[in-house]
Coordinates of C-alpha atoms in Angstrom, one line a residue:
M506 CA 0.1 0.0 -0.1
R507 CA 1.3 3.3 -0.5
G508 CA 0.8 5.4 2.4
I509 CA 1.3 3.2 1.4
R510 CA 1.9 5.8 -1.5
P511 CA 3.5 9.4 -2.1
T512 CA 0.7 11.9 -2.1
R513 CA 1.4 13.1 -5.5
R514 CA 0.8 10.2 -8.1
A515 CA 1.0 10.5 -11.8
T516 CA -1.6 7.7 -11.6
A517 CA -3.5 7.0 -8.4
L518 CA -3.5 4.4 -5.5
G519 CA -3.2 0.7 -4.7
S520 CA -1.6 -2.2 -3.8
A521 CA 0.0 -4.5 -6.2
G522 CA 0.8 -7.9 -7.6
A523 CA -0.3 -10.9 -10.4
L524 CA 1.5 -13.4 -11.9
V525 CA 3.0 -14.1 -15.1
T526 CA 4.9 -17.0 -16.3
A527 CA 7.7 -16.9 -14.1
T528 CA 11.6 -16.7 -15.5
L529 CA 13.6 -18.2 -12.6
I530 CA 16.9 -16.6 -13.0
A531 CA 19.9 -18.6 -11.7
G532 CA 20.1 -18.2 -7.8
A533 CA 16.4 -16.8 -7.4
V534 CA 14.6 -18.6 -5.0
A535 CA 10.8 -18.3 -5.2
A536 CA 8.0 -20.0 -3.0
P537 CA 7.4 -23.0 -4.8
S538 CA 3.8 -24.5 -3.8
A539 CA 5.4 -27.5 -2.0
T540 CA 5.9 -26.9 1.6
A541 CA 9.2 -28.8 1.8
D542 CA 10.8 -26.8 -1.2
S543 CA 9.3 -23.7 0.4
R544 CA 10.7 -24.5 3.9
H545 CA 14.3 -25.3 2.0
G546 CA 14.5 -22.0 0.4
Q547 CA 13.6 -20.1 3.6
D548 CA 16.1 -22.2 5.3
R549 CA 18.7 -20.9 2.7
E550 CA 17.7 -17.4 3.0
A551 CA 18.1 -17.5 6.7
R552 CA 21.6 -18.9 6.4
G553 CA 22.3 -16.0 4.0
V554 CA 21.3 -13.4 5.8
A555 CA 23.1 -14.5 8.9
I556 CA 26.4 -14.7 6.9
A557 CA 25.7 -11.3 5.2
A558 CA 24.8 -9.7 9.2
A559 CA 27.9 -11.1 10.1
R560 CA 29.7 -9.6 7.6
A561 CA 28.1 -6.3 8.2
A562 CA 28.9 -6.4 11.9
K563 CA 32.4 -6.7 11.1
A564 CA 32.4 -4.2 8.6
G565 CA 30.7 -1.3 10.4
I566 CA 29.6 1.6 8.4
D567 CA 32.2 4.2 7.5
W568 CA 30.1 7.3 8.4
R569 CA 31.1 10.4 6.2
D570 CA 29.3 14.0 5.7
C571 CA 26.1 13.2 3.4
P572 CA 26.5 14.3 -0.3
A573 CA 25.7 17.9 -0.7
D574 CA 23.1 16.8 -3.1
W575 CA 21.2 14.7 -0.7
G576 CA 19.7 18.0 1.2
L577 CA 21.0 16.3 5.0
E578 CA 22.7 19.1 6.6
K579 CA 25.3 18.3 9.4
P580 CA 25.6 16.8 11.8
I581 CA 23.8 14.3 10.1
Q582 CA 26.1 11.6 8.4
C583 CA 25.7 9.2 5.7
G584 CA 27.2 5.6 5.1
W585 CA 26.6 2.5 3.2
V586 CA 25.7 -1.3 4.0
S587 CA 26.1 -3.9 1.4
V588 CA 23.6 -6.5 1.3
P589 CA 23.4 -9.5 -1.0
V590 CA 20.7 -9.2 -4.0
D591 CA 19.7 -12.7 -3.3
Y592 CA 19.8 -14.2 0.3
A593 CA 20.0 -17.5 -1.0
H594 CA 23.1 -16.7 -2.5
P595 CA 25.0 -14.4 0.3
N596 CA 28.3 -14.4 -1.8
G597 CA 26.7 -13.6 -5.2
K598 CA 26.0 -9.8 -6.3
Q599 CA 26.0 -7.4 -3.8
I600 CA 24.0 -3.7 -3.6
K601 CA 24.9 -0.8 -1.3
L602 CA 21.9 0.7 0.6
A603 CA 22.3 4.1 1.7
V604 CA 21.9 4.8 5.7
D605 CA 22.1 8.0 7.4
R606 CA 22.1 8.5 11.4
I607 CA 22.4 11.5 13.6
G608 CA 23.5 10.8 17.2
N609 CA 21.4 11.1 20.4
T610 CA 21.2 14.4 21.9
G611 CA 21.3 13.3 25.6
T612 CA 24.2 12.0 27.4
K613 CA 26.2 8.8 27.1
K614 CA 24.5 7.4 29.9
E615 CA 21.0 8.0 28.4
R616 CA 21.7 6.3 24.9
Q617 CA 19.9 3.4 24.3
G618 CA 21.0 2.8 20.5
A619 CA 19.6 3.5 17.4
L620 CA 15.8 4.0 16.2
V621 CA 15.7 3.0 12.9
Y622 CA 12.7 4.2 10.7
N623 CA 10.6 3.5 7.5
P624 CA 8.0 5.9 6.4
G625 CA 6.1 3.6 3.9
G626 CA 5.6 2.9 0.4
P627 CA 6.8 0.7 -0.6
G628 CA 9.3 3.1 -2.2
G629 CA 9.4 5.6 0.4
S630 CA 13.1 6.9 1.5
G631 CA 13.6 7.2 5.3
L632 CA 17.0 9.5 4.7
R633 CA 14.9 12.5 6.4
F634 CA 14.2 11.0 9.6
P635 CA 17.4 12.3 11.3
R636 CA 16.3 15.7 10.0
R637 CA 13.5 15.4 13.0
I638 CA 16.3 16.2 15.6
T639 CA 17.9 19.1 13.3
T640 CA 14.8 20.9 12.7
K641 CA 14.0 20.5 16.6
S642 CA 10.7 18.7 16.2
P643 CA 9.0 19.2 19.7
L644 CA 7.4 15.6 19.0
W645 CA 10.6 13.9 19.3
A646 CA 13.0 15.9 21.9
N647 CA 12.4 13.0 24.5
V648 CA 13.1 10.2 22.6
S649 CA 16.1 11.8 20.8
K650 CA 17.9 12.2 23.9
A651 CA 18.1 8.3 24.1
Y652 CA 18.6 7.2 20.3
D653 CA 20.4 7.9 17.4
F654 CA 17.9 8.4 14.5
V655 CA 18.6 6.4 11.6
G656 CA 17.3 6.2 8.3
F657 CA 17.8 4.2 5.1
D658 CA 16.8 4.0 1.9
P659 CA 15.4 0.2 0.9
R660 CA 16.6 -1.8 -1.8
G661 CA 15.6 -0.3 -5.1
V662 CA 14.8 3.1 -3.6
G663 CA 16.4 6.5 -4.3
H664 CA 20.4 5.7 -3.4
S665 CA 20.2 2.2 -3.0
A666 CA 20.4 0.8 -6.3
P667 CA 17.5 2.7 -7.7
I668 CA 15.0 0.7 -10.1
S669 CA 12.8 2.0 -12.6
C670 CA 10.0 0.7 -15.2
T671 CA 9.5 3.7 -17.6
D672 CA 11.3 7.0 -18.8
P673 CA 10.5 9.7 -15.9
Q674 CA 9.5 12.4 -18.1
E675 CA 7.1 10.1 -19.8
F676 CA 5.9 8.8 -16.4
V677 CA 4.6 12.4 -15.0
K678 CA 3.6 13.8 -18.6
A679 CA 0.2 14.9 -18.4
P680 CA -3.1 14.8 -18.9
K681 CA -3.5 11.2 -18.5
A682 CA -6.8 9.4 -19.5
D683 CA -9.7 9.8 -17.0
P684 CA -9.4 6.4 -14.6
V685 CA -12.9 6.1 -14.8
P686 CA -13.7 4.1 -18.1
D687 CA -16.5 4.9 -20.1
S688 CA -16.3 2.4 -22.5
Y689 CA -14.7 -1.1 -23.1
A690 CA -12.2 0.4 -25.2
D691 CA -11.3 2.6 -22.3
K692 CA -10.4 -0.7 -20.2
L693 CA -8.3 -2.3 -23.1
A694 CA -6.3 0.7 -23.5
Q695 CA -5.8 0.8 -19.5
R696 CA -4.9 -2.7 -19.8
K697 CA -2.3 -2.4 -22.7
L698 CA -0.7 0.6 -20.4
A699 CA -0.4 -1.9 -17.4
R700 CA 0.9 -4.8 -19.4
Q701 CA 3.3 -2.4 -21.0
Y702 CA 4.3 -1.1 -17.8
A703 CA 5.0 -4.4 -16.4
E704 CA 7.1 -5.1 -19.3
G705 CA 9.1 -2.0 -18.8
C706 CA 9.7 -3.0 -15.0
A707 CA 11.6 -6.2 -16.4
E708 CA 13.3 -4.3 -19.2
R709 CA 14.5 -1.3 -17.3
T710 CA 15.3 -3.1 -13.9
G711 CA 16.3 -6.8 -15.0
R712 CA 14.4 -9.9 -13.9
A713 CA 17.2 -11.1 -11.6
M714 CA 16.6 -7.8 -9.5
L715 CA 12.8 -7.5 -9.7
Q716 CA 12.6 -11.0 -8.6
Q717 CA 14.2 -10.0 -5.2
M718 CA 12.0 -6.8 -4.8
T719 CA 10.2 -8.1 -1.7
T720 CA 9.4 -7.3 1.6
P721 CA 11.0 -10.4 3.4
N722 CA 14.3 -9.2 1.5
T723 CA 13.7 -5.8 2.7
A724 CA 13.0 -7.0 6.2
R725 CA 16.6 -8.8 5.8
D726 CA 18.3 -5.8 4.6
L727 CA 16.8 -4.4 7.8
D728 CA 18.4 -6.9 9.8
V729 CA 21.9 -6.5 8.2
I730 CA 21.5 -2.7 8.8
R731 CA 21.0 -3.4 12.6
A732 CA 24.3 -5.6 12.8
A733 CA 26.2 -2.9 10.7
L734 CA 25.1 -0.4 13.3
G735 CA 26.4 -2.7 16.0
E736 CA 22.9 -3.3 17.3
K737 CA 22.2 -6.6 19.1
K738 CA 18.7 -5.8 18.7
L739 CA 16.5 -3.4 16.8
N740 CA 14.7 -0.4 18.0
Y741 CA 12.1 0.3 14.9
L742 CA 9.5 2.9 13.8
G743 CA 7.3 2.0 10.8
V744 CA 4.5 4.0 9.4
S745 CA 1.9 2.5 6.6
Y746 CA 3.7 -0.1 4.5
G747 CA 6.5 0.3 6.8
T748 CA 4.2 -1.4 9.6
Y749 CA 4.0 -4.6 7.1
L750 CA 7.8 -4.4 7.1
G751 CA 8.1 -4.4 10.7
A752 CA 5.4 -7.3 10.9
V753 CA 7.5 -9.4 8.5
Y754 CA 10.6 -8.3 10.4
G755 CA 9.2 -9.4 13.6
T756 CA 8.1 -12.8 12.3
L757 CA 11.4 -13.6 10.8
F758 CA 13.6 -12.1 13.2
P759 CA 11.5 -12.1 16.6
G760 CA 14.4 -12.5 19.2
H761 CA 16.1 -9.4 17.4
V762 CA 13.4 -7.0 18.4
R763 CA 14.0 -4.7 21.2
R764 CA 11.4 -2.1 20.7
M765 CA 9.1 -1.8 17.8
I766 CA 6.1 0.9 17.0
V767 CA 4.1 0.4 14.2
D768 CA 1.7 3.4 13.3
S769 CA -1.4 3.1 10.4
V770 CA -1.4 -0.5 10.2
V771 CA -1.3 -2.6 7.1
N772 CA -3.3 -5.8 7.4
P773 CA -0.7 -8.3 7.2
S774 CA -3.3 -11.6 6.8
R775 CA -2.0 -13.5 3.9
E776 CA -5.3 -13.3 2.0
N777 CA -5.0 -9.4 2.2
I778 CA -1.9 -9.1 0.7
W779 CA -2.0 -7.2 -1.6
Y780 CA -5.1 -7.5 -3.8
Q781 CA -7.7 -7.2 -1.1
A782 CA -5.9 -4.4 0.7
N783 CA -6.4 -2.2 -2.2
L784 CA -10.0 -2.9 -2.3
D785 CA -10.6 -2.2 1.0
Q786 CA -8.5 0.9 0.3
D787 CA -11.5 2.2 -2.1
V788 CA -14.0 2.0 0.7
A789 CA -12.0 3.6 3.4
F790 CA -10.7 6.5 1.2
E791 CA -14.6 7.2 0.5
G792 CA -15.5 7.6 3.9
R793 CA -12.6 9.8 4.6
W794 CA -13.2 12.0 1.3
K795 CA -16.7 12.6 2.9
D796 CA -15.3 13.7 6.4
W797 CA -13.0 16.0 4.3
E798 CA -16.4 17.4 2.6
D799 CA -18.3 17.7 5.9
W800 CA -15.3 19.7 7.2
V801 CA -15.1 21.7 4.0
A802 CA -18.9 22.1 4.4
A803 CA -18.8 23.3 8.0
N804 CA -16.2 26.0 7.1
D805 CA -18.1 27.4 3.9
A806 CA -17.6 31.1 5.4
S807 CA -14.1 30.5 4.2
F808 CA -14.1 28.3 1.2
H809 CA -17.4 28.9 -0.4
L810 CA -17.7 25.5 -1.9
G811 CA -21.1 24.8 -0.1
A812 CA -22.4 24.6 3.3
T813 CA -23.3 20.9 3.0
R814 CA -21.4 17.6 2.0
A815 CA -23.8 17.3 -1.1
A816 CA -23.2 20.6 -2.3
V817 CA -19.2 20.3 -2.0
Q818 CA -19.6 17.1 -3.8
A819 CA -21.5 18.8 -6.6
K820 CA -18.7 21.1 -7.0
W821 CA -16.0 18.4 -7.2
L822 CA -18.3 16.6 -9.6
E823 CA -18.7 19.9 -11.6
L824 CA -14.7 20.4 -11.7
R825 CA -14.0 16.7 -12.8
A826 CA -16.5 16.9 -15.8
T827 CA -14.8 20.5 -16.6
A828 CA -11.6 18.7 -16.8
K829 CA -12.5 15.6 -18.5
K830 CA -14.1 17.8 -21.5
N831 CA -11.0 20.6 -21.4
P832 CA -7.9 19.6 -19.2
I833 CA -7.4 22.6 -17.1
G834 CA -4.6 24.8 -18.3
G835 CA -4.1 22.1 -21.0
V836 CA -2.5 19.5 -18.6
V837 CA -5.2 19.0 -15.4
G838 CA -7.5 16.2 -16.2
P839 CA -9.4 13.8 -14.1
A840 CA -6.6 11.9 -13.3
E841 CA -4.3 14.6 -12.2
L842 CA -7.2 15.9 -9.9
I843 CA -7.4 12.6 -8.2
S844 CA -3.7 13.0 -7.5
F845 CA -3.9 16.2 -6.2
F846 CA -7.3 15.9 -4.2
Q847 CA -6.6 12.3 -2.7
S848 CA -3.9 13.9 -0.3
A849 CA -6.9 15.4 1.7
P850 CA -8.3 12.1 2.6
Y851 CA -4.6 11.0 3.1
Y852 CA -3.6 13.6 5.8
D853 CA -5.2 16.3 7.7
S854 CA -2.3 18.5 6.8
S855 CA -3.6 18.8 3.4
W856 CA -7.4 19.6 4.5
V857 CA -6.5 23.6 4.3
P858 CA -4.3 23.7 1.4
V859 CA -6.5 21.5 -0.9
A860 CA -9.8 23.2 -0.2
S861 CA -8.0 26.5 -0.7
V862 CA -6.8 25.7 -4.0
F863 CA -10.2 24.2 -4.8
S864 CA -11.7 27.6 -3.9
K865 CA -9.6 29.7 -5.6
Y866 CA -10.5 27.8 -8.8
V867 CA -14.3 27.9 -8.2
A868 CA -13.6 31.9 -7.7
G869 CA -11.9 31.8 -11.2
D870 CA -8.3 31.1 -10.3
T871 CA -7.0 28.4 -12.4
K872 CA -3.2 28.9 -12.1
A873 CA -3.6 27.6 -8.4
L874 CA -4.9 24.6 -9.3
V875 CA -2.4 23.8 -12.6
D876 CA 0.5 24.8 -10.5
A877 CA -0.9 22.3 -7.5
A878 CA -1.9 19.4 -9.7
A879 CA 0.3 19.4 -13.2
P880 CA 3.7 18.0 -13.3
D881 CA 6.6 20.0 -13.6
L882 CA 8.3 18.8 -16.5
S883 CA 11.4 21.0 -15.7
D884 CA 12.1 19.1 -12.4
T885 CA 13.9 16.1 -13.8
A886 CA 15.3 15.1 -10.4
G887 CA 11.5 15.2 -8.9
N888 CA 10.4 13.4 -11.9
I889 CA 13.2 10.6 -11.6
A890 CA 12.4 10.2 -7.6
S891 CA 8.4 10.0 -8.6
E892 CA 9.0 7.2 -11.1
N893 CA 11.4 5.4 -8.8
G894 CA 9.0 5.4 -6.1
N895 CA 6.1 4.0 -8.2
A896 CA 8.6 1.5 -9.6
V897 CA 9.5 0.2 -6.3
Y898 CA 5.8 0.3 -4.9
T899 CA 4.7 -2.1 -8.2
A900 CA 7.9 -4.1 -7.9
V901 CA 7.3 -5.2 -4.1
E902 CA 3.5 -5.4 -4.0
C903 CA 3.4 -7.5 -7.3
T904 CA 6.4 -9.9 -6.2
D905 CA 5.3 -10.2 -2.7
A906 CA 2.0 -12.2 -3.7
K907 CA 0.1 -13.8 -6.3
W908 CA -2.3 -11.5 -8.0
P909 CA -5.5 -12.5 -9.9
T910 CA -4.5 -12.9 -13.6
S911 CA -8.4 -13.1 -14.6
W912 CA -9.4 -9.6 -16.1
R913 CA -13.1 -10.8 -15.5
K914 CA -12.3 -10.9 -11.5
W915 CA -10.7 -7.2 -11.9
D916 CA -13.4 -5.8 -13.8
R917 CA -16.3 -7.3 -11.8
D918 CA -14.8 -6.4 -8.4
N919 CA -14.0 -2.6 -9.4
T920 CA -17.1 -2.1 -11.3
R921 CA -19.0 -3.4 -8.1
L922 CA -16.9 -1.1 -5.8
N923 CA -17.1 1.8 -8.2
K924 CA -20.7 2.2 -7.8
D925 CA -20.8 3.0 -4.1
Y926 CA -17.0 4.2 -3.9
P927 CA -16.1 6.1 -6.9
F928 CA -13.5 8.5 -5.5
M929 CA -10.2 6.2 -5.9
T930 CA -11.6 2.7 -7.3
W931 CA -10.6 2.8 -10.9
A932 CA -7.4 4.9 -10.1
N933 CA -6.4 2.4 -7.7
A934 CA -7.3 -0.8 -10.1
W935 CA -5.3 0.8 -12.9
M936 CA -2.3 1.5 -10.6
N937 CA -1.8 -2.0 -9.7
L938 CA -3.0 -3.7 -12.7
P939 CA 0.4 -4.5 -13.9
C940 CA 0.7 -7.2 -11.3
A941 CA -1.9 -9.0 -13.4
T942 CA 0.7 -9.7 -16.1
W943 CA 4.0 -9.4 -13.9
P944 CA 7.0 -10.8 -15.7
V945 CA 8.4 -12.7 -12.6
K946 CA 7.4 -15.4 -10.1
Q947 CA 5.1 -14.3 -7.3
R948 CA 5.9 -15.2 -3.8
T949 CA 3.7 -16.5 -1.2
P950 CA 3.5 -13.7 1.6
V951 CA 5.1 -14.6 5.0
D952 CA 2.6 -15.8 7.9
V953 CA 2.9 -13.1 10.4
K954 CA 2.8 -14.3 13.9
T955 CA 4.5 -14.2 17.3
G956 CA 7.7 -16.0 17.6
K957 CA 10.1 -16.9 20.5
G958 CA 11.6 -13.6 22.1
L959 CA 9.4 -11.0 20.6
P960 CA 8.6 -8.1 22.8
S961 CA 5.5 -6.3 23.4
V962 CA 4.9 -4.2 20.2
L963 CA 3.1 -0.8 20.4
I964 CA 0.6 -0.4 17.7
V965 CA -1.3 2.8 16.8
Q966 CA -4.2 3.3 14.7
S967 CA -6.5 6.0 13.7
T968 CA -10.0 4.5 13.3
R969 CA -10.9 6.5 9.8
D970 CA -7.5 5.9 8.3
A971 CA -8.1 5.7 4.4
A972 CA -4.7 4.2 3.3
T973 CA -4.5 1.4 5.8
P974 CA -8.0 0.8 7.3
F975 CA -8.6 0.1 11.0
G976 CA -9.1 -3.6 10.7
G977 CA -5.3 -3.9 9.8
A978 CA -4.3 -2.9 13.4
V979 CA -6.6 -5.2 14.8
E980 CA -5.7 -7.9 12.8
L981 CA -1.8 -7.6 13.8
H982 CA -2.7 -6.9 17.1
K983 CA -4.3 -10.5 17.5
R984 CA -1.1 -12.0 15.8
F985 CA 1.6 -9.9 17.7
K986 CA 0.6 -11.3 21.3
G987 CA 1.3 -9.1 24.2
S988 CA 1.1 -6.3 21.6
R989 CA -0.8 -3.0 22.9
L990 CA -3.0 -1.2 20.8
I991 CA -3.5 2.6 21.1
I992 CA -6.5 3.8 19.0
E993 CA -7.5 7.3 18.1
K994 CA -11.1 7.4 17.8
D995 CA -12.9 9.4 15.1
A996 CA -9.8 10.7 13.4
G997 CA -8.5 9.4 10.1
S998 CA -4.9 11.2 9.4
H999 CA -2.4 8.8 8.1
G1000 CA 0.6 8.5 10.3
V1001 CA -0.6 9.1 14.0
T1002 CA 2.7 9.5 15.6
G1003 CA 3.6 12.5 13.7
L1004 CA 0.6 14.4 15.1
V1005 CA 0.1 16.4 18.0
N1006 CA -2.2 14.1 20.5
P1007 CA -0.4 14.3 24.0
C1008 CA -2.6 10.9 25.0
I1009 CA -0.5 9.4 22.2
N1010 CA 2.6 11.1 22.2
T1011 CA 3.3 10.4 25.8
R1012 CA 2.7 6.9 25.3
V1013 CA 5.2 6.6 22.4
D1014 CA 7.7 8.3 24.7
A1015 CA 7.2 6.2 27.6
Y1016 CA 7.3 3.1 25.4
L1017 CA 10.8 4.1 23.8
L1018 CA 12.3 5.2 26.7
T1019 CA 11.1 2.7 29.0
G1020 CA 9.7 -0.3 27.3
R1021 CA 6.3 0.2 29.1
T1022 CA 3.1 0.1 27.8
D1023 CA -0.2 0.3 29.5
H1024 CA -2.0 -2.7 31.1
A1025 CA -4.9 -2.5 28.2
D1026 CA -5.4 -0.9 25.2
V1027 CA -6.2 2.8 25.2
T1028 CA -8.7 4.7 23.3
C1029 CA -7.6 8.4 22.5
T1030 CA -9.8 11.4 21.7
P1031 CA -8.9 12.6 18.1
H1032 CA -6.2 15.5 17.6
A1033 CA -7.2 19.1 17.0
T1034 CA -9.2 19.3 13.5
P1035 CA -7.6 21.9 11.1
K1036 CA -8.7 25.5 10.9
P1037 CA -8.9 27.4 8.1

């Protein structure tokens, strides 16, 4: 899941994966149907990660000032950790993962080790995490006294052997076709684009690398990073997809976890990864979209978009129809509108900016909307990053699990959902459809569960989250015995630990600083609603 995804997308939302004839490259270990063979493959990978971790522990990390163009100011330092592309062959081809850190702000005595962060995606970079200290974020002042803050680019992302599926400038070019199909021909055109994108992933990334772009391998990479840091056990904060990465890590390496917080949780059930996860998102996004429309209506004095949800929705449909007929500024059609407007149901911090741009457009200012929603073809670095993020998202979700290969199933499921949940459904479907014709073998997801040595994991979740619906936190809570769940009721911003809510913030601090959790699960009132 992308929020599993970046807020601006040239396409839309979704999860990933589907099966095409698997061409097994030498050394790639897929998960065959036979349990014994599968177990053998996992044993080889377990041995491989132990070898790689021992090697990393011995080598350590050669910390230096970060490259100037990475945008990471001193005293943040950067370095590299080598990992095998394929853990079944730990002495085979290696790639380098970019990592960064900033030391704890407290005394030597206060230090409790490194806190490693993943922001989600798949495809998100964690390298900006140490900037929470350099920018003096008050939410992290207490925790930063005890921990070095460590970020990394996962395999395939950013500076860590980046992968690609299509030309970045083509990827962002607009306007794209309306995701909501009007005809059979529209669906055929989208299916052709999805197949071409899947083929592009194989051509530009290579099948050998594509086959190894999985969550379990990223979890193994995380364990090698732990070893390279000189940490016996991992302290980890994962948000969105980072929660699934944490759940898989906790399953594969339960005895290597010291403290773990997962925030805005992907449902880790094998049946959910990843096709069902996207269908569930479509429903949740519609609910949170309505929450935003209610808020806009309640603030009609500021935005003048209508005093009821129905009035705001009518304005949205009018905008959509206008953009479909004649793309605004020649570049903003329905697909670009969805990419921009979806940030409102994602994050409360986007409520005011999105409503303001919408309000300006209705008042006659089209420039604000074009500036916000259209791609900037001159921003080649940003476009490369956007394309790379989408490539990793697709590669990991498509390779992680077996996806339906029947177009009839995709068509039936999304046509049905679109009737009641139209905001994201078709956009989400097309984003993930490359998984239906995926050019490498798809795996069987890890069976997430409690293993020997796993400590109490802290789970944080809002009830109206769109990208990772509430049921995901409940499911992981059941699977990780002894875990504690903090619920933010009647809220839905994605990424709860980054918001000001003392009921949550104090408990996050207490857990990371002392390991203590409440004796029972806790329900908190929502954080403050944005003000226009």
